[in-house]
């Protein structure tokens, strides 16, 4: 078994236990964080994944943004995201704040034209109703916070609670700590997994964290939502803050890393498991980000990529024990980087028989069994923003 362990760093390889307490299927940020939490709590754990860290977690921008990802009709998701945000400082500390490039510099949301400003004002009403700590800014105030913004921006919202991290570095750090076997699960039960090499592995508890592929493996309504995303490279500090813009009705964001990389994303497309980068996708992202931040036109485009967000019918993740006894941690859609530490803590608590750190009832796996009961009718701006971001 040892020859098939994956390893991402120079420290000693984590060794897979021969009799694991827990098998985690899926080595994206959710599966790896969960495995690490269980391991830190004393369990023998192994992660199964033929290509760990190459799914949505590799694509993600790394915004830890409960406020800028808040939408009408999704209060339960907002509460989870706020609780997740509070978990991040300790999680980043344990991995190494610099190693994962965790930065708490707030985020700016900016409106390009008058219609975009109306959309932002509507979101501002939501922020107010939820009592979120944001500052509404006029044009000049936006440009004082972020001088790279186009002179014409109509206004914005600054949120000091929204932070950022480099998800690729988080995954690399987790892979250094958690044993991983490079196989795919083909059959899963609550205490047994059959792998694509014919191996049958037993344990006390199986956790499924297979991202957008969870629906293929087991019959949950999780579907892939494609996101094309770009990486630019420029001088360090060129862009000071992560900026999310609404540009002629479309949503675009630019997230600066401390080494000068700027991540620009992302489309939102219903294209099944297709991860091809398209000319149209790249064009739309560049068109919108350069309208908002014209100075970025001078720097290099170094990567184009596409990943698959694991989407659910109500946009909320699936966290909990299913009627089949399997523990699920999947469907984290746009916020899986943000919610990795709280998901890990919640799953560990469930397995250990403790009280989870948040109310998991809105996220229970069997909520889709009945006709869709939990759908808040007030979904206006959420729908508008997510549909126009493609
Ligand atoms: P994944 O990272 O996709 O991992 C799933 C893993 O399961 C994969 O490694 C796969 O190989 C494995 N797997 C699949 N089937 C099997 C099997 N049968 N057996 C074993 N293993 C299997 N979130 C944020 O919080 N902030 C952001 O800024 C952000 N930006 C994003 C930008 C883009 C363009 C995209 C696409 C997503 C973004 N997200 C963001 C969302 C976030 O990336 C996801 O919610 C998160 O990565 C989901 O993690 P995961 O571990 O569930 O899935
Ligand atoms: N949360 C950013 C994205 O999903 O694109």
Short mmCIF file of C-alpha atoms and ligand atoms in Angstrom, two decimals:
data_model
loop_
_atom_site.label_atom_id
_atom_site.label_comp_id
_atom_site.label_asym_id
_atom_site.label_seq_id
_atom_site.Cartn_x
_atom_site.Cartn_y
_atom_site.Cartn_z
CA UNK A 1 0.00 0.00 0.00
CA UNK A 2 2.84 2.37 0.85
CA UNK A 3 3.91 2.82 -2.79
CA UNK A 4 0.56 4.41 -3.61
CA UNK A 5 0.64 7.07 -0.93
CA UNK A 6 0.61 10.59 -2.28
CA UNK A 7 2.79 13.25 -0.79
CA UNK A 8 3.15 16.94 -1.48
CA UNK A 9 6.10 18.10 0.61
CA UNK A 10 9.48 17.34 2.13
CA UNK A 11 8.35 16.17 5.59
CA UNK A 12 7.94 12.44 6.41
CA UNK A 13 5.14 10.78 4.45
CA UNK A 14 1.97 10.22 6.43
CA UNK A 15 1.48 6.46 6.55
CA UNK A 16 -1.94 4.96 5.87
CA UNK A 17 -3.20 2.89 8.81
CA UNK A 18 -3.87 -0.79 8.00
CA UNK A 19 -7.11 -0.67 10.04
CA UNK A 20 -8.49 2.86 9.76
CA UNK A 21 -11.25 4.09 12.04
CA UNK A 22 -12.49 6.39 9.28
CA UNK A 23 -12.15 6.28 5.49
CA UNK A 24 -12.75 9.60 3.73
CA UNK A 25 -13.71 9.31 0.05
CA UNK A 26 -12.47 12.43 -1.76
CA UNK A 27 -9.30 14.43 -1.19
CA UNK A 28 -10.40 17.98 -1.98
CA UNK A 29 -10.28 20.64 0.73
CA UNK A 30 -13.40 19.24 2.42
CA UNK A 31 -12.22 15.63 2.65
CA UNK A 32 -8.67 16.56 3.62
CA UNK A 33 -9.75 19.07 6.30
CA UNK A 34 -12.18 16.52 7.73
CA UNK A 35 -9.54 13.79 7.78
CA UNK A 36 -7.06 16.13 9.45
CA UNK A 37 -9.54 17.16 12.12
CA UNK A 38 -10.37 13.51 12.90
CA UNK A 39 -6.67 12.66 12.96
CA UNK A 40 -5.95 15.52 15.37
CA UNK A 41 -8.75 14.18 17.57
CA UNK A 42 -6.98 10.82 17.73
CA UNK A 43 -8.66 8.75 14.99
CA UNK A 44 -6.80 6.58 12.46
CA UNK A 45 -7.84 8.03 9.10
CA UNK A 46 -7.13 7.54 5.41
CA UNK A 47 -8.29 9.53 2.38
CA UNK A 48 -9.02 7.79 -0.93
CA UNK A 49 -8.69 9.86 -4.10
CA UNK A 50 -7.10 9.06 -7.48
CA UNK A 51 -6.07 12.72 -7.91
CA UNK A 52 -6.25 14.58 -4.58
CA UNK A 53 -6.47 18.35 -4.69
CA UNK A 54 -7.21 18.58 -8.41
CA UNK A 55 -10.97 19.27 -8.21
CA UNK A 56 -12.78 22.49 -7.40
CA UNK A 57 -10.29 23.19 -4.62
CA UNK A 58 -7.56 23.67 -7.23
CA UNK A 59 -9.66 26.16 -9.18
CA UNK A 60 -10.91 28.24 -6.24
CA UNK A 61 -10.00 31.88 -5.71
CA UNK A 62 -9.84 31.49 -1.94
CA UNK A 63 -12.19 34.26 -0.84
CA UNK A 64 -13.33 33.61 2.72
CA UNK A 65 -16.25 35.91 2.22
CA UNK A 66 -19.44 35.28 4.20
CA UNK A 67 -20.64 38.82 3.57
CA UNK A 68 -19.90 39.16 -0.12
CA UNK A 69 -21.41 35.71 -0.67
CA UNK A 70 -24.59 36.63 1.25
CA UNK A 71 -27.79 36.43 -0.81
CA UNK A 72 -31.44 37.05 -0.08
CA UNK A 73 -33.26 33.94 1.05
CA UNK A 74 -30.13 32.15 2.28
CA UNK A 75 -29.92 33.15 5.95
CA UNK A 76 -29.05 29.60 7.04
CA UNK A 77 -26.09 29.58 4.61
CA UNK A 78 -25.01 33.01 5.86
CA UNK A 79 -25.02 31.74 9.47
CA UNK A 80 -22.89 28.72 8.48
CA UNK A 81 -20.51 30.97 6.53
CA UNK A 82 -20.14 33.42 9.44
CA UNK A 83 -19.40 30.55 11.82
CA UNK A 84 -16.90 29.20 9.27
CA UNK A 85 -15.18 32.56 9.08
CA UNK A 86 -14.67 32.52 12.86
CA UNK A 87 -12.94 29.12 12.57
CA UNK A 88 -10.40 30.29 10.01
CA UNK A 89 -7.85 32.09 12.21
CA UNK A 90 -7.15 28.95 14.30
CA UNK A 91 -7.24 26.70 11.21
CA UNK A 92 -4.75 28.93 9.37
CA UNK A 93 -2.58 29.19 12.48
CA UNK A 94 -2.36 25.42 12.73
CA UNK A 95 -1.36 25.11 9.05
CA UNK A 96 0.91 28.19 9.09
CA UNK A 97 -0.53 31.61 8.26
CA UNK A 98 2.26 32.46 5.79
CA UNK A 99 2.34 28.93 4.36
CA UNK A 100 -1.28 29.25 3.25
CA UNK A 101 -1.17 33.02 2.57
CA UNK A 102 -4.08 33.74 4.92
CA UNK A 103 -4.84 37.48 4.81
CA UNK A 104 -7.43 39.42 6.79
CA UNK A 105 -7.50 42.59 4.73
CA UNK A 106 -11.23 42.83 4.04
CA UNK A 107 -12.97 42.97 0.67
CA UNK A 108 -14.44 45.67 -1.50
CA UNK A 109 -17.53 45.25 -3.65
CA UNK A 110 -17.80 47.90 -6.37
CA UNK A 111 -20.55 48.93 -8.79
CA UNK A 112 -19.57 49.85 -12.34
CA UNK A 113 -22.66 51.77 -13.48
CA UNK A 114 -25.94 53.08 -12.06
CA UNK A 115 -27.81 49.80 -12.57
CA UNK A 116 -24.98 47.91 -10.86
CA UNK A 117 -25.21 50.41 -8.00
CA UNK A 118 -28.90 49.56 -7.63
CA UNK A 119 -27.98 45.87 -7.33
CA UNK A 120 -25.40 46.69 -4.67
CA UNK A 121 -27.87 48.89 -2.79
CA UNK A 122 -30.27 45.96 -2.71
CA UNK A 123 -27.53 43.77 -1.23
CA UNK A 124 -26.75 46.59 1.20
CA UNK A 125 -30.33 46.32 2.45
CA UNK A 126 -29.73 42.63 3.10
CA UNK A 127 -26.49 43.41 4.97
CA UNK A 128 -28.39 45.91 7.10
CA UNK A 129 -31.26 43.51 7.80
CA UNK A 130 -28.80 40.82 8.89
CA UNK A 131 -26.80 43.29 11.02
CA UNK A 132 -23.58 42.64 9.09
CA UNK A 133 -20.62 44.98 9.68
CA UNK A 134 -20.18 46.67 6.31
CA UNK A 135 -19.38 50.20 5.23
CA UNK A 136 -21.18 51.67 2.23
CA UNK A 137 -18.75 53.79 0.19
CA UNK A 138 -19.11 56.56 -2.38
CA UNK A 139 -17.05 56.63 -5.57
CA UNK A 140 -14.07 58.55 -4.13
CA UNK A 141 -14.03 56.47 -0.97
CA UNK A 142 -13.83 53.27 -3.04
CA UNK A 143 -10.83 54.63 -4.93
CA UNK A 144 -9.08 55.65 -1.72
CA UNK A 145 -9.38 52.04 -0.51
CA UNK A 146 -8.34 50.62 -3.89
CA UNK A 147 -6.64 53.15 -6.19
CA UNK A 148 -6.61 50.70 -9.12
CA UNK A 149 -10.40 50.99 -9.51
CA UNK A 150 -11.70 52.76 -12.63
CA UNK A 151 -12.50 56.44 -12.00
CA UNK A 152 -16.16 55.94 -12.97
CA UNK A 153 -17.15 53.36 -10.34
CA UNK A 154 -20.44 54.40 -8.76
CA UNK A 155 -19.89 53.24 -5.22
CA UNK A 156 -19.28 50.16 -3.18
CA UNK A 157 -19.33 48.23 0.04
CA UNK A 158 -16.32 47.41 2.20
CA UNK A 159 -16.50 44.41 4.45
CA UNK A 160 -13.69 43.96 7.00
CA UNK A 161 -14.92 40.44 7.87
CA UNK A 162 -14.22 38.95 4.42
CA UNK A 163 -10.74 37.45 4.22
CA UNK A 164 -8.72 35.29 1.82
CA UNK A 165 -6.36 32.34 1.56
CA UNK A 166 -4.50 30.44 -1.16
CA UNK A 167 -6.50 27.18 -1.50
CA UNK A 168 -3.75 25.37 -3.43
CA UNK A 169 -1.38 25.98 -0.55
CA UNK A 170 -3.99 24.85 1.98
CA UNK A 171 -4.44 21.57 0.10
CA UNK A 172 -0.66 21.06 -0.17
CA UNK A 173 -0.29 21.56 3.59
CA UNK A 174 -3.12 19.14 4.31
CA UNK A 175 -1.64 16.53 1.96
CA UNK A 176 1.58 16.74 4.00
CA UNK A 177 -0.38 15.79 7.10
CA UNK A 178 -3.00 13.26 6.02
CA UNK A 179 -2.39 9.78 4.49
CA UNK A 180 -3.88 9.42 1.04
CA UNK A 181 -4.26 6.36 -1.18
CA UNK A 182 -4.53 7.06 -4.90
CA UNK A 183 -7.58 4.99 -5.75
CA UNK A 184 -11.15 5.77 -6.72
CA UNK A 185 -14.08 4.46 -4.69
CA UNK A 186 -16.52 2.49 -6.84
CA UNK A 187 -18.89 1.25 -4.11
CA UNK A 188 -19.48 2.80 -0.71
CA UNK A 189 -21.36 1.69 2.41
CA UNK A 190 -21.32 3.12 5.93
CA UNK A 191 -18.34 0.97 6.99
CA UNK A 192 -16.83 -0.31 3.74
CA UNK A 193 -15.41 0.95 0.46
CA UNK A 194 -14.62 -0.95 -2.72
CA UNK A 195 -11.84 0.69 -4.75
CA UNK A 196 -11.26 0.64 -8.50
CA UNK A 197 -8.25 -1.69 -8.02
CA UNK A 198 -10.56 -4.30 -6.48
CA UNK A 199 -9.52 -3.67 -2.89
CA UNK A 200 -12.21 -3.84 -0.23
CA UNK A 201 -11.48 -1.62 2.79
CA UNK A 202 -13.35 -1.68 6.08
CA UNK A 203 -13.57 0.85 8.88
CA UNK A 204 -15.92 2.08 11.59
CA UNK A 205 -17.25 5.01 9.54
CA UNK A 206 -17.08 6.14 5.92
CA UNK A 207 -17.26 9.85 5.08
CA UNK A 208 -18.05 10.84 1.49
CA UNK A 209 -16.57 14.17 0.39
CA UNK A 210 -16.33 13.64 -3.35
CA UNK A 211 -17.35 17.16 -4.38
CA UNK A 212 -19.24 17.44 -7.67
CA UNK A 213 -18.78 13.68 -8.19
CA UNK A 214 -20.77 12.75 -5.06
CA UNK A 215 -23.99 12.60 -7.05
CA UNK A 216 -22.45 10.12 -9.48
CA UNK A 217 -21.15 7.88 -6.70
CA UNK A 218 -24.32 7.96 -4.56
CA UNK A 219 -27.77 9.19 -5.49
CA UNK A 220 -27.65 12.71 -3.98
CA UNK A 221 -28.74 15.72 -6.08
CA UNK A 222 -25.30 17.29 -6.40
CA UNK A 223 -24.42 18.67 -9.82
CA UNK A 224 -21.26 20.25 -11.31
CA UNK A 225 -21.36 24.02 -11.84
CA UNK A 226 -18.47 25.03 -14.02
CA UNK A 227 -16.31 27.99 -13.11
CA UNK A 228 -13.67 29.34 -15.49
CA UNK A 229 -11.00 31.36 -13.73
CA UNK A 230 -7.79 33.20 -14.67
CA UNK A 231 -4.48 33.85 -12.95
CA UNK A 232 -2.57 37.04 -13.72
CA UNK A 233 0.87 37.89 -12.42
CA UNK A 234 2.15 41.37 -11.62
CA UNK A 235 4.20 43.32 -9.13
CA UNK A 236 3.48 42.58 -5.48
CA UNK A 237 0.92 44.96 -4.00
CA UNK A 238 -0.40 46.20 -7.37
CA UNK A 239 -3.92 45.38 -6.21
CA UNK A 240 -4.31 46.00 -2.51
CA UNK A 241 -7.65 44.42 -1.71
CA UNK A 242 -9.78 41.61 -3.09
CA UNK A 243 -12.39 43.35 -5.24
CA UNK A 244 -15.73 41.94 -6.31
CA UNK A 245 -17.41 43.98 -9.02
CA UNK A 246 -20.80 44.14 -10.57
CA UNK A 247 -20.12 45.23 -14.13
CA UNK A 248 -23.14 45.82 -16.39
CA UNK A 249 -25.04 43.18 -14.43
CA UNK A 250 -22.23 40.60 -14.41
CA UNK A 251 -20.28 39.58 -11.34
CA UNK A 252 -16.47 39.44 -11.48
CA UNK A 253 -13.78 39.31 -8.81
CA UNK A 254 -10.03 39.89 -8.52
CA UNK A 255 -8.14 38.43 -5.56
CA UNK A 256 -4.50 39.47 -5.00
CA UNK A 257 -2.01 37.06 -3.42
CA UNK A 258 1.01 38.26 -1.50
CA UNK A 259 3.38 37.10 -4.29
CA UNK A 260 1.76 39.31 -6.96
CA UNK A 261 -0.63 36.71 -8.40
CA UNK A 262 -4.14 38.04 -9.04
CA UNK A 263 -6.93 35.52 -9.45
CA UNK A 264 -9.80 36.66 -11.67
CA UNK A 265 -13.06 34.75 -11.68
CA UNK A 266 -15.33 33.24 -12.35
CA UNK A 267 -17.97 32.05 -14.77
CA UNK A 268 -20.92 30.05 -13.53
CA UNK A 269 -22.12 27.54 -16.10
CA UNK A 270 -24.34 24.48 -16.25
CA UNK A 271 -22.20 22.34 -18.60
CA UNK A 272 -22.13 18.98 -16.84
CA UNK A 273 -18.63 17.60 -16.24
CA UNK A 274 -17.03 19.71 -19.02
CA UNK A 275 -13.90 21.53 -17.78
CA UNK A 276 -12.76 23.07 -21.07
CA UNK A 277 -11.73 26.70 -21.01
CA UNK A 278 -13.57 28.66 -23.71
CA UNK A 279 -12.69 31.82 -25.62
CA UNK A 280 -16.01 33.31 -24.55
CA UNK A 281 -15.41 32.59 -20.87
CA UNK A 282 -11.94 34.16 -20.88
CA UNK A 283 -13.21 37.13 -22.92
CA UNK A 284 -16.06 37.88 -20.51
CA UNK A 285 -13.84 37.70 -17.44
CA UNK A 286 -11.18 39.97 -18.98
CA UNK A 287 -13.79 42.39 -20.37
CA UNK A 288 -15.40 42.85 -16.97
CA UNK A 289 -12.30 42.90 -14.81
CA UNK A 290 -10.53 45.40 -17.09
CA UNK A 291 -13.58 47.67 -17.07
CA UNK A 292 -13.36 47.69 -13.28
CA UNK A 293 -9.56 47.59 -12.85
CA UNK A 294 -8.07 48.92 -16.12
CA UNK A 295 -4.49 48.82 -14.77
CA UNK A 296 -4.53 45.01 -14.86
CA UNK A 297 -4.27 45.10 -18.67
CA UNK A 298 -0.52 45.63 -18.35
CA UNK A 299 0.28 42.46 -16.42
CA UNK A 300 0.71 38.85 -17.58
CA UNK A 301 -2.03 36.27 -18.02
CA UNK A 302 -0.33 33.12 -16.69
CA UNK A 303 -3.10 30.54 -16.34
CA UNK A 304 -6.60 29.76 -17.52
CA UNK A 305 -8.49 27.01 -15.66
CA UNK A 306 -11.93 25.60 -15.06
CA UNK A 307 -13.26 23.72 -12.05
CA UNK A 308 -16.55 22.18 -11.01
CA UNK A 309 -18.37 23.59 -8.00
CA UNK A 310 -20.49 20.97 -6.25
CA UNK A 311 -23.96 22.53 -6.44
CA UNK A 312 -27.16 21.44 -4.68
CA UNK A 313 -30.79 22.35 -5.46
CA UNK A 314 -30.94 24.85 -2.56
CA UNK A 315 -27.30 26.07 -2.76
CA UNK A 316 -26.57 24.74 0.74
CA UNK A 317 -24.04 22.01 1.51
CA UNK A 318 -24.93 18.50 2.59
CA UNK A 319 -23.38 17.76 5.99
CA UNK A 320 -24.61 14.92 8.16
CA UNK A 321 -25.40 11.24 8.40
CA UNK A 322 -27.60 9.85 5.63
CA UNK A 323 -30.34 7.27 6.04
CA UNK A 324 -27.75 4.81 4.66
CA UNK A 325 -25.41 5.48 7.63
CA UNK A 326 -22.79 7.18 5.45
CA UNK A 327 -21.57 10.57 6.69
CA UNK A 328 -21.74 13.18 3.90
CA UNK A 329 -19.68 16.35 3.55
CA UNK A 330 -20.38 17.57 0.03
CA UNK A 331 -22.20 20.14 -2.09
CA UNK A 332 -20.34 23.20 -0.78
CA UNK A 333 -20.95 25.07 -4.04
CA UNK A 334 -19.36 28.57 -3.96
CA UNK A 335 -18.07 28.45 -0.38
CA UNK A 336 -16.18 25.20 0.17
CA UNK A 337 -12.89 26.90 0.95
CA UNK A 338 -14.56 29.13 3.52
CA UNK A 339 -16.55 26.31 5.08
CA UNK A 340 -13.84 23.60 5.15
CA UNK A 341 -12.83 24.10 8.82
CA UNK A 342 -16.40 24.20 10.14
CA UNK A 343 -17.43 21.21 8.02
CA UNK A 344 -14.43 19.30 9.38
CA UNK A 345 -15.33 20.21 12.96
CA UNK A 346 -19.00 19.32 12.42
CA UNK A 347 -18.25 15.93 10.85
CA UNK A 348 -15.72 15.08 13.55
CA UNK A 349 -18.28 15.97 16.23
CA UNK A 350 -20.94 13.80 14.57
CA UNK A 351 -18.61 10.81 14.39
CA UNK A 352 -17.45 11.27 17.97
CA UNK A 353 -21.01 11.70 19.25
CA UNK A 354 -20.54 15.33 20.30
CA UNK A 355 -22.72 18.38 19.69
CA UNK A 356 -21.73 19.90 16.29
CA UNK A 357 -20.51 23.52 16.39
CA UNK A 358 -23.49 24.66 14.28
CA UNK A 359 -27.08 23.58 13.74
CA UNK A 360 -26.80 21.02 10.93
CA UNK A 361 -30.55 20.52 10.37
CA UNK A 362 -30.72 22.79 7.26
CA UNK A 363 -27.88 20.74 5.77
CA UNK A 364 -29.10 17.19 6.49
CA UNK A 365 -28.60 14.72 3.62
CA UNK A 366 -32.22 13.53 3.46
CA UNK A 367 -33.78 17.00 3.08
CA UNK A 368 -34.30 16.40 -0.65
CA UNK A 369 -36.25 13.19 -0.12
CA UNK A 370 -39.51 15.09 0.39
CA UNK A 371 -40.73 17.56 -2.27
CA UNK A 372 -38.48 20.60 -1.99
CA UNK A 373 -39.82 22.02 1.26
CA UNK A 374 -37.04 24.39 2.18
CA UNK A 375 -36.97 27.05 -0.50
CA UNK A 376 -37.25 30.64 0.57
CA UNK A 377 -39.32 32.58 -1.96
CA UNK A 378 -37.30 35.79 -1.53
CA UNK A 379 -34.47 34.90 -3.85
CA UNK A 380 -34.38 37.93 -6.10
CA UNK A 381 -30.88 39.31 -6.09
CA UNK A 382 -29.25 35.96 -5.48
CA UNK A 383 -30.75 34.67 -8.70
CA UNK A 384 -29.82 37.80 -10.62
CA UNK A 385 -26.19 37.87 -9.54
CA UNK A 386 -25.51 34.18 -9.99
CA UNK A 387 -27.14 33.97 -13.39
CA UNK A 388 -25.36 36.97 -14.82
CA UNK A 389 -21.91 35.84 -13.66
CA UNK A 390 -21.60 33.34 -16.52
P1 LIG B 1 -13.25 19.04 -4.72
O1 LIG B 1 -12.15 19.98 -4.43
O2 LIG B 1 -13.80 19.03 -6.11
O3 LIG B 1 -12.72 17.60 -4.34
C1 LIG B 1 -13.46 16.43 -4.59
C2 LIG B 1 -12.46 15.30 -4.72
O4 LIG B 1 -13.15 14.06 -4.80
C3 LIG B 1 -11.62 15.39 -5.99
O5 LIG B 1 -10.24 15.47 -5.65
C4 LIG B 1 -11.94 14.10 -6.75
O6 LIG B 1 -10.79 13.53 -7.39
C5 LIG B 1 -12.42 13.20 -5.62
N1 LIG B 1 -13.30 12.12 -6.06
C6 LIG B 1 -14.35 12.19 -6.91
N2 LIG B 1 -14.90 10.99 -7.06
C7 LIG B 1 -14.19 10.13 -6.28
C8 LIG B 1 -14.27 8.73 -6.02
N3 LIG B 1 -15.22 7.96 -6.60
N4 LIG B 1 -13.37 8.17 -5.18
C9 LIG B 1 -12.41 8.93 -4.58
N5 LIG B 1 -12.30 10.25 -4.80
C10 LIG B 1 -13.18 10.83 -5.64
N6 LIG B 1 -15.04 28.60 -2.49
C11 LIG B 1 -14.72 29.53 -1.56
O7 LIG B 1 -14.98 29.35 -0.37
N7 LIG B 1 -14.09 30.70 -1.94
C12 LIG B 1 -13.77 30.97 -3.24
O8 LIG B 1 -13.20 32.01 -3.54
C13 LIG B 1 -14.13 30.01 -4.22
N8 LIG B 1 -13.86 30.25 -5.52
C14 LIG B 1 -14.16 29.31 -6.45
C15 LIG B 1 -13.85 29.55 -7.80
C16 LIG B 1 -14.11 28.58 -8.76
C17 LIG B 1 -13.79 28.87 -10.20
C18 LIG B 1 -14.68 27.36 -8.37
C19 LIG B 1 -14.90 26.28 -9.39
C20 LIG B 1 -15.00 27.10 -7.03
C21 LIG B 1 -14.77 28.09 -6.07
N9 LIG B 1 -15.11 27.90 -4.73
C22 LIG B 1 -14.77 28.82 -3.80
C23 LIG B 1 -15.85 26.71 -4.31
C24 LIG B 1 -14.90 25.66 -3.73
O9 LIG B 1 -13.81 25.50 -4.60
C25 LIG B 1 -15.61 24.33 -3.56
O10 LIG B 1 -16.81 24.50 -2.84
C26 LIG B 1 -14.70 23.36 -2.79
O11 LIG B 1 -13.43 23.29 -3.39
C27 LIG B 1 -15.32 21.99 -2.74
O12 LIG B 1 -14.37 21.14 -2.15
P2 LIG B 1 -14.56 19.57 -2.20
O13 LIG B 1 -13.44 18.99 -1.43
O14 LIG B 1 -15.95 19.23 -1.78
O15 LIG B 1 -14.49 19.23 -3.75
N1 LIG B 2 -16.96 31.84 -4.50
C1 LIG B 2 -16.48 32.22 -5.75
C2 LIG B 2 -16.85 31.31 -6.85
O1 LIG B 2 -17.45 30.28 -6.61
O2 LIG B 2 -16.57 31.63 -7.98
#
